[in-house]
Coordinates of C-alpha atoms in Angstrom, one line a residue:
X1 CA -27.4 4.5 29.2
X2 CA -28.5 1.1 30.4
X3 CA -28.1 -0.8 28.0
X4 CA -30.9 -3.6 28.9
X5 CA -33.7 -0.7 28.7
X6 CA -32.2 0.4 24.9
X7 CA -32.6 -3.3 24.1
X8 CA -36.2 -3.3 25.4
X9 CA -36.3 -0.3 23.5
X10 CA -34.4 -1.9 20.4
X11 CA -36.7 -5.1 20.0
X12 CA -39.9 -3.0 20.8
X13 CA -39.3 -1.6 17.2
X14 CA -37.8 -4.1 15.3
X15 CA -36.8 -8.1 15.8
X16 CA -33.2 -8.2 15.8
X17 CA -30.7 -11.2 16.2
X18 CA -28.9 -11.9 18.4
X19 CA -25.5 -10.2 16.6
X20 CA -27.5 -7.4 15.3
X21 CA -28.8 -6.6 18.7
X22 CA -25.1 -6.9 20.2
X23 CA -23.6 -5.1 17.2
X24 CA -25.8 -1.8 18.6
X25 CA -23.7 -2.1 21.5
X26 CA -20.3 -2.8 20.2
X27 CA -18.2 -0.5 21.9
X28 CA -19.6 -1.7 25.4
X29 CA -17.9 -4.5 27.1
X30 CA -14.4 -5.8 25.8
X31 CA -13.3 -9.4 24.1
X32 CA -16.7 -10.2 23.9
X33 CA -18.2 -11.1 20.5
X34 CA -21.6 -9.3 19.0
X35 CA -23.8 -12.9 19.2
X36 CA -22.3 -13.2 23.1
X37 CA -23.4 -9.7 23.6
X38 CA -27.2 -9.6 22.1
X39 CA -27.7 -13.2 23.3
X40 CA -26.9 -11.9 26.8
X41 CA -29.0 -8.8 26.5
X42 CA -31.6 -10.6 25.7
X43 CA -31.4 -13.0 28.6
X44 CA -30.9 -10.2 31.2
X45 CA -34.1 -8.5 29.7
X46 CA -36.0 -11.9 29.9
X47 CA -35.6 -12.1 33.3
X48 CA -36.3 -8.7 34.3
X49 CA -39.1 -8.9 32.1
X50 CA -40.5 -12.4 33.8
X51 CA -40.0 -10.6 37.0
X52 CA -42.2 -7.6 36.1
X53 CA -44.8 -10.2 34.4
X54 CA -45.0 -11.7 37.7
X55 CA -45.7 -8.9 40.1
X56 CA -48.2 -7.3 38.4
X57 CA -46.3 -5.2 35.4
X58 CA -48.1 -4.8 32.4
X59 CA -45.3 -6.2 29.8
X60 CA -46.9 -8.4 27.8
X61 CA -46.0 -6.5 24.5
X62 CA -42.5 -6.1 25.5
X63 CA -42.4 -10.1 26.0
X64 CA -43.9 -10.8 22.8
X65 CA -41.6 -8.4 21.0
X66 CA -38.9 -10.1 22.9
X67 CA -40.5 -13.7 22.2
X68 CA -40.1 -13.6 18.3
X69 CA -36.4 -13.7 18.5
X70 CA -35.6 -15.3 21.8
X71 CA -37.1 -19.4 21.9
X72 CA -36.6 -19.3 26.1
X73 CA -39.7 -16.3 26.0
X74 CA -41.7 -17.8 23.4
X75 CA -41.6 -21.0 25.5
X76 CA -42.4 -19.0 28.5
X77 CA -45.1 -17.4 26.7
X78 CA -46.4 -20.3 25.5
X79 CA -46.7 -22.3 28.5
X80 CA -49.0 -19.6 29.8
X81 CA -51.2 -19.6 26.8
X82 CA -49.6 -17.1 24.3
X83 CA -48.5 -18.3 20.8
X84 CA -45.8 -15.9 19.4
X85 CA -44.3 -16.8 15.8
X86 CA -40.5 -16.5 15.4
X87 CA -39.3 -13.6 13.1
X88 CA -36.2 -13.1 11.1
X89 CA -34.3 -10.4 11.6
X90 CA -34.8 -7.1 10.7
X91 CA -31.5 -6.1 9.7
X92 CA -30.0 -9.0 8.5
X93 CA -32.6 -11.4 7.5
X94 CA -30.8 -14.0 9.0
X95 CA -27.2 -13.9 6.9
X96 CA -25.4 -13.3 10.2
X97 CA -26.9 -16.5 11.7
X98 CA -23.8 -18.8 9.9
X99 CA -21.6 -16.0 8.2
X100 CA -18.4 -17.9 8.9
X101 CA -19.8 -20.5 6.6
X102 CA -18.4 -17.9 3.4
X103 CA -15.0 -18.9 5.1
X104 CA -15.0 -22.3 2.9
X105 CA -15.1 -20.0 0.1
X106 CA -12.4 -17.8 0.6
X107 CA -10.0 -21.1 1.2
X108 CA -11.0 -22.2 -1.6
X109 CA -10.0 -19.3 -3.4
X110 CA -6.8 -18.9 -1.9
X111 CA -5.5 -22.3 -2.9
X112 CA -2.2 -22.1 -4.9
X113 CA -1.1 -19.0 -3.0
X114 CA 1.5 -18.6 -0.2
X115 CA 0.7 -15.5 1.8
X116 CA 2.1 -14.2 5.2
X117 CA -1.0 -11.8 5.8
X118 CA -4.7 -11.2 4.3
X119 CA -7.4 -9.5 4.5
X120 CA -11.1 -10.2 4.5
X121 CA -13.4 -7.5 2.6
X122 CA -17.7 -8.0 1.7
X123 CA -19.7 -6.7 -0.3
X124 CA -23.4 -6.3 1.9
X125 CA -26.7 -5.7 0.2
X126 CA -27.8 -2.1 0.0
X127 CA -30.9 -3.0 1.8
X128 CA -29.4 -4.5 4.9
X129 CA -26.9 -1.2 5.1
X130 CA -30.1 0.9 4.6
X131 CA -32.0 -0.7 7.5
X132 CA -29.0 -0.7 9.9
X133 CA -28.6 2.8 9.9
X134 CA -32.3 3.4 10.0
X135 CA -32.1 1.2 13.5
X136 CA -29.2 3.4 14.6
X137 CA -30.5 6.5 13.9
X138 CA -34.0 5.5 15.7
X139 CA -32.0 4.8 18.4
X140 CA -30.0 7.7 18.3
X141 CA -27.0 5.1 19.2
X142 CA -23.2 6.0 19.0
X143 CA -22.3 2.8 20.1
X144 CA -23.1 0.5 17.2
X145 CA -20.4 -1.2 14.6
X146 CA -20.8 -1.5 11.5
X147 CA -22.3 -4.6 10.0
X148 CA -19.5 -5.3 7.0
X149 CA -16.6 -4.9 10.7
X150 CA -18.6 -7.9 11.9
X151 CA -18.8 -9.7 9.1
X152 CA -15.3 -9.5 8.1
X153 CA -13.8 -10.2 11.3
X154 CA -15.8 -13.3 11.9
X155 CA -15.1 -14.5 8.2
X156 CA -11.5 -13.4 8.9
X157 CA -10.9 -15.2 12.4
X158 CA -11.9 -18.3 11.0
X159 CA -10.0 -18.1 7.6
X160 CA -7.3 -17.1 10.2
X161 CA -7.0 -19.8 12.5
X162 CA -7.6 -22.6 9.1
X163 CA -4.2 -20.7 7.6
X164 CA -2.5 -20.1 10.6
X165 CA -2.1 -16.4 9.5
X166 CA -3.1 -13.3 10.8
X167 CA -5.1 -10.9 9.5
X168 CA -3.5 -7.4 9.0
X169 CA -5.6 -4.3 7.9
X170 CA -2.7 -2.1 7.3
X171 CA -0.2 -4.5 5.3
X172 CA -2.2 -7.5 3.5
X173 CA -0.7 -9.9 0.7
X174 CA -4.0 -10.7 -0.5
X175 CA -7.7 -8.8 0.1
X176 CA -10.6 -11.5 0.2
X177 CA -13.5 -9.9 -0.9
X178 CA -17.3 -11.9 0.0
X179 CA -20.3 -10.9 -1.8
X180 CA -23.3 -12.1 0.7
X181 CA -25.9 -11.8 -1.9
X182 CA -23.8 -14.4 -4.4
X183 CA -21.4 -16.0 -2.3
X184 CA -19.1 -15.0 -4.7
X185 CA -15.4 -14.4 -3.4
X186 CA -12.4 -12.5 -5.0
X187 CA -9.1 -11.8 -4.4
X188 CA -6.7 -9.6 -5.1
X189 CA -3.6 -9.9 -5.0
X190 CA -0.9 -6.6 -3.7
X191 CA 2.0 -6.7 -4.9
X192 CA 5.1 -7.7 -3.3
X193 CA 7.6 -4.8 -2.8
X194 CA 11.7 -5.3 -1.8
X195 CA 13.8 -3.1 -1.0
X196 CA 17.5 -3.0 -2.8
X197 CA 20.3 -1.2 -4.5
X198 CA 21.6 -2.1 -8.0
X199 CA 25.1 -1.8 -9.6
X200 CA 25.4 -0.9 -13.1
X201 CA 28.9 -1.8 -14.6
X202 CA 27.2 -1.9 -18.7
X203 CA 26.8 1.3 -20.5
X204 CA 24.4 -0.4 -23.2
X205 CA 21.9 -1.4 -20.2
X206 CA 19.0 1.4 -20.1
X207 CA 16.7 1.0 -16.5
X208 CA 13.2 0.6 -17.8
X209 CA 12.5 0.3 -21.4
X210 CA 14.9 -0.5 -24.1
X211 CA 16.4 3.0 -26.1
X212 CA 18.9 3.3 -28.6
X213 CA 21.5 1.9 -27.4
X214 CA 20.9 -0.2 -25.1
X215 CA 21.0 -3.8 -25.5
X216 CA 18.9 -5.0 -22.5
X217 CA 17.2 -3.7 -19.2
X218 CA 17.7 -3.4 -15.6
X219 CA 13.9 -5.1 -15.7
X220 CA 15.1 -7.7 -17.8
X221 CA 18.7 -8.5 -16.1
X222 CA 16.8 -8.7 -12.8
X223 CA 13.7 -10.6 -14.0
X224 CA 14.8 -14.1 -12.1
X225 CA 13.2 -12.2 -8.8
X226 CA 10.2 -12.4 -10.4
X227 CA 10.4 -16.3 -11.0
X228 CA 11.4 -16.8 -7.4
X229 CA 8.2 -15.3 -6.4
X230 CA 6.2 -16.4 -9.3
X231 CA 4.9 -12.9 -10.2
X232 CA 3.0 -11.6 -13.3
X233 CA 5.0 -9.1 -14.1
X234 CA 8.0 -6.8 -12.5
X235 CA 8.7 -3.3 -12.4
X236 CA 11.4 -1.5 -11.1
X237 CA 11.3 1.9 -9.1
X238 CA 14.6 3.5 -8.6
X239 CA 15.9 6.9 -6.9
X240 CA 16.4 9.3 -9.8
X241 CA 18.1 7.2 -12.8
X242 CA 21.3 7.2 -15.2
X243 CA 21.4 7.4 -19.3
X244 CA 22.0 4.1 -20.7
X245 CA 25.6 4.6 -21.4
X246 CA 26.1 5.8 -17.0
X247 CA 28.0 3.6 -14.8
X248 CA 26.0 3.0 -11.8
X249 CA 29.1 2.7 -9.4
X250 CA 29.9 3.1 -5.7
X251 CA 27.0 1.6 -2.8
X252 CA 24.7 1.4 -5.9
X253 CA 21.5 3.3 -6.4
X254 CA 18.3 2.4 -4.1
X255 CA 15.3 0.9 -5.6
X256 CA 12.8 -1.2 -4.9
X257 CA 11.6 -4.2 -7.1
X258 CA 7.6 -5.0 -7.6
X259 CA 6.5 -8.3 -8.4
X260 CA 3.0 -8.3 -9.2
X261 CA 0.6 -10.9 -8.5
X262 CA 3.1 -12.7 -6.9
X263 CA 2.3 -16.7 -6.0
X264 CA 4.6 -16.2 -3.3
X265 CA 5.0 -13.8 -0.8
X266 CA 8.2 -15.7 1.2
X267 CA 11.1 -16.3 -0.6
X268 CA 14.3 -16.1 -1.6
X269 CA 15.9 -12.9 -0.5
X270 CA 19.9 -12.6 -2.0
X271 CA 20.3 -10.7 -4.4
X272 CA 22.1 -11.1 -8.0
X273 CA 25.5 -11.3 -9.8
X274 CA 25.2 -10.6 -13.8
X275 CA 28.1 -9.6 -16.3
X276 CA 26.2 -5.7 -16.3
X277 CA 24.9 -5.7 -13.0
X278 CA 25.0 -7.1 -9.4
X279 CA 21.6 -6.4 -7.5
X280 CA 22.1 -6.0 -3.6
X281 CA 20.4 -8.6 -0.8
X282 CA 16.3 -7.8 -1.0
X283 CA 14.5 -7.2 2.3
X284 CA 10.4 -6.4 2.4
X285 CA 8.9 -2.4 1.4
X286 CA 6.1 -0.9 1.5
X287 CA 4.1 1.5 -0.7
X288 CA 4.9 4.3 1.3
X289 CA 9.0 3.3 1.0
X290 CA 7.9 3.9 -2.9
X291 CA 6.4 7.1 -2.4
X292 CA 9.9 8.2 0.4
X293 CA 12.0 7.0 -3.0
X294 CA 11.0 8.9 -5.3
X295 CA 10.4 12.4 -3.1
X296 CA 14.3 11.5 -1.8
X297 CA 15.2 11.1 -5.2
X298 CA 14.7 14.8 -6.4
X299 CA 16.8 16.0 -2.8
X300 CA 19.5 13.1 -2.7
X301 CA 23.1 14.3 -2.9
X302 CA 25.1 12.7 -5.9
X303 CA 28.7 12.7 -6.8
X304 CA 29.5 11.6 -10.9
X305 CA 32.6 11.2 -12.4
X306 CA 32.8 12.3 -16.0
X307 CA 35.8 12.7 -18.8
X308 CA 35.1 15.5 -21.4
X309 CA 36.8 16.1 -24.7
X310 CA 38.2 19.9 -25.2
X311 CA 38.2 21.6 -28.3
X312 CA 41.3 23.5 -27.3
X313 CA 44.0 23.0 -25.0
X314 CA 43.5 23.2 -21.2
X315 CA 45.9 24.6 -18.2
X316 CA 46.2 24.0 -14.5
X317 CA 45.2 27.5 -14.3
X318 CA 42.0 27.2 -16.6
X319 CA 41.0 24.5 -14.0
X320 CA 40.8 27.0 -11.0
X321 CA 38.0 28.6 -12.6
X322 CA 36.2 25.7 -11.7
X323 CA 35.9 27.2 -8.1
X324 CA 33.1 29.5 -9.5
X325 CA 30.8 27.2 -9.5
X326 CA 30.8 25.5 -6.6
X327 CA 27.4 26.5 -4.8
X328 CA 25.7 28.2 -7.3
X329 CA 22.2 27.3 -8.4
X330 CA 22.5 26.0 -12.2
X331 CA 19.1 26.3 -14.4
X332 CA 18.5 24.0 -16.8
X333 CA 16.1 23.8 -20.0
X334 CA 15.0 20.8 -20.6
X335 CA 17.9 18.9 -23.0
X336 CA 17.3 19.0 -26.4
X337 CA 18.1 15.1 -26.1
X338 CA 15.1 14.7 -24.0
X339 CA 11.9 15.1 -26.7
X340 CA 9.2 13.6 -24.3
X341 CA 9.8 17.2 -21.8
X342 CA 8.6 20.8 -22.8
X343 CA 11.8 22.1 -24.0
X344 CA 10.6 25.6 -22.2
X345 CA 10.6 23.5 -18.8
X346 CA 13.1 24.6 -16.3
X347 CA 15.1 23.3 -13.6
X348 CA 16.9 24.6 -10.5
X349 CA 19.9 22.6 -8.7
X350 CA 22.3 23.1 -6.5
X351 CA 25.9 21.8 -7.3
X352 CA 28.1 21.6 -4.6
X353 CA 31.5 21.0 -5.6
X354 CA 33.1 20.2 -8.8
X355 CA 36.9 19.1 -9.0
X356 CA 39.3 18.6 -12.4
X357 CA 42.3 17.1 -12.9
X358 CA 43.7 16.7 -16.8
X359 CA 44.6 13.8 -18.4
X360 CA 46.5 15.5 -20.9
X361 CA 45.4 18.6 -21.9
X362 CA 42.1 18.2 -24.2
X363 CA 41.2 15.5 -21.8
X364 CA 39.6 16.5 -18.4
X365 CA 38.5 14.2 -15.6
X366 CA 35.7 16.3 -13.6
X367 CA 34.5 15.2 -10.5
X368 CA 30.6 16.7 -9.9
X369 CA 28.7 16.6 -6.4
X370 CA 25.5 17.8 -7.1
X371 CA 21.9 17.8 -5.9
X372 CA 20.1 15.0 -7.2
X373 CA 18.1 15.7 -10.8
X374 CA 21.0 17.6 -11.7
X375 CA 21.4 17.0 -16.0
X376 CA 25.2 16.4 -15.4
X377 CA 25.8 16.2 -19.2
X378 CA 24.2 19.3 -20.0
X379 CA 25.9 20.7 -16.7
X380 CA 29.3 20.2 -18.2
X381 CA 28.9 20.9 -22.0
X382 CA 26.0 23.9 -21.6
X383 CA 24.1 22.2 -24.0
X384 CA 24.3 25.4 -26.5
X385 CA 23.2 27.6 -23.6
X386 CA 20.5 25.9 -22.3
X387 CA 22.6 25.3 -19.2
X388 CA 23.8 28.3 -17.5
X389 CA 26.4 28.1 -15.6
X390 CA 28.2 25.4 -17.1
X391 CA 31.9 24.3 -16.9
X392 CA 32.0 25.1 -20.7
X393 CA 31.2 28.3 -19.6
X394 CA 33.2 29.0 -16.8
X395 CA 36.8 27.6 -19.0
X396 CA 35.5 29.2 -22.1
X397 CA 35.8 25.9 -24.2
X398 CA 33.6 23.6 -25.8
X399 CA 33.4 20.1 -24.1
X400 CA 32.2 16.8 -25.2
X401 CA 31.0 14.3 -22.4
X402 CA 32.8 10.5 -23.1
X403 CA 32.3 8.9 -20.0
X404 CA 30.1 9.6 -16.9
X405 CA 29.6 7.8 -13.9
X406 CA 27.4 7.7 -10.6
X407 CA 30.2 7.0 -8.0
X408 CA 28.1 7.5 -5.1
X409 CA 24.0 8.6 -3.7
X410 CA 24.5 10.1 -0.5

């Protein structure tokens, strides 16, 4: 295709500025922006069309197509006797002429926030969309951009260099969104996501909402990240989590912390010391480390400590029965503890390997490594049944769970 001829072709049809004429030809030619590209289209065409005038060619129309949007061939034209009026631009109607002037807008809207990244998102009228694919189509073009990628980048590269921040499509702070018809801008704000690990040393802390029993939250306990940042609001997502009377123990269970609407999105970075919990150093996530979390969560290997209370007298012996159940898949109905589940609901786990050692002989110290998801409780006592097998089961005793742990998430 030569791309002179389509433009010939191009402004034959419609007047077109000098970006919306380039913009048809986006994909040819590197580094050079949409204004550089129609402006130099349409000087190439001039002269070939001043050359054609001049030896005889019949192109008058051509120049006066060419004349209502280029001032070197109305000049021309004029000076031999032809008056052409300038026309605005089919497409656009002339909003591309000084688009980077919605730039002062979007500064202004950003004031207050410190951001690392952003992104610049429009909103275009329905009729300039409608008319640019109407062009396209005409002229059966595959090399055209869209008219909102133009827009945002120039908006963008200026907001850009005024920051001294780059834009970044795949991991913004902040979305700038322009309405061209009202000038309008608004921004919203992504959340800000850091990775960590929490230890939990309180068995009256619960991890996301207060229950009975627990005095306070993980959300609340670790709310002084959200002050650094100067977020909204926080919310904590965790891989799998413990009843509010478990010991989170060992490396600490992964999480990741979301501050929304954070002022900040550079801050401090250490992570916590409280009486019922230290939090781990934070370092940046990302919505898709959320998403690996909790999928990891349901397949992560865990190993709990737990002492049970026997309603008869254990042996050395008794404990070798234990064996049995190393490997086996254990089904579980849902707990009769846990109301907000459909009681018929079951669930498949794999345990591993399960050790005990007596403390005297009601008292047992188990040690459970299990598939994540495991009910570890219900595990050991059988919940009446609804756990099968169980270590109740395999020692032929009734148990009674005192004390459970999370020593460690593989």
């Amino acid at each position: 295709m030569d791309p002179v001829e389509k433009a010939r072709e191009a402004l034959r049809a419609y007047p077109l500025c000098d970006s919306c004429l380039g913009r048809l030809f986006a994909s040819m030619g590197h580094g050079i922006e949409n204004k550089e590209r129609g402006r130099a289209l349409k000087t190439v065409l001039h002269m070939r069309l001043i050359y054609e005038y001049r030896y005889g060619s019949d192109v008058v129309e051509d120049l006066r197509a060419l004349a209502r949007v280029h001032q070197p061939t109305r000049r021309y034209l004029r000076a031999n006797g032809i008056a052409v009026e300038e026309a605005s631009c089919y497409i656009c109607g002339g909003i591309m002429e000084d688009v980077e002037k919605y730039s002062e807008g979007v500064m202004k809207a950003l004031e207050g926030l410190e951001i690392n990244t952003f992104q610049i998102g429009s909103n275009i009228p329905k009729e300039v969309l409608d008319r640019e694919r109407e062009v396209i189509a005409r002229l059966g073009l595959e090399t055209a951009e869209s008219i909102k990628h133009e827009v945002n980048r120039r908006i963008g590269r200026l907001v850009g260099e005024r920051l001294g921040k780059p834009a970044d499509k795949e991991r913004p702070d902040v979305v700038a969104t322009v309405d061209l018809t009202t000038g309008e801008v608004k921004v919203v704000q992504n959340p800000l996501l850091l990775y960590t690990s929490y230890i939990k040393l309180s068995r009256s802390v619960s991890q996301g909402k207060l229950v009975p029993g627990a005095r306070k939250t993980i959300e609340e306990i670790i709310d002084h990240v959200r002050e650094r940042f100067g977020g909204t609001a926080l919310v904590l997502h965790a891989a799998g989590r413990e009843d509010v009377d478990v010991r989170m123990l060992g490396n600490g269970r992964p999480a990741i912390i979301e501050v929304k609407k954070p002022r900040r999105y550079s801050g401090d970075l250490s992570g916590l010391r409280a009486a019922e919990l230290i939090l781990a150093p934070l370092k940046p996530a990302t919505r898709n480390d959320v998403r690996e979390l909790k999928a990891k969560s349901k397949t992560n290997i865990k190993v709990y400590r737990a002492l049970a209370l026997s309603d008869k007298p254990l042996t050395a012996g008794d404990l070798e029965k234990l064996k049995e159940l190393e490997g086996v898949v254990v089904v579980q109905r849902t707990p009769r503890r846990i109301k907000r589940l459909s009681p018929r609901a079951k669930r498949r786990r794999m345990v591993y390997n399960v050790v005990g050692r007596l403390i005297t002989n009601r008292v047992l110290e188990l040690f459970v490594r299990c598939q994540g998801g495991l009910y570890v409780k219900e595990f050991i006592n059988g919940d009446e049944g609804r756990t099968t097998p169980s270590v109740a089961e395999a020692l032929g005793a009734k148990l009674d769970v005192v004390e459970l742990d999370v020593l460690e998430v593989e």
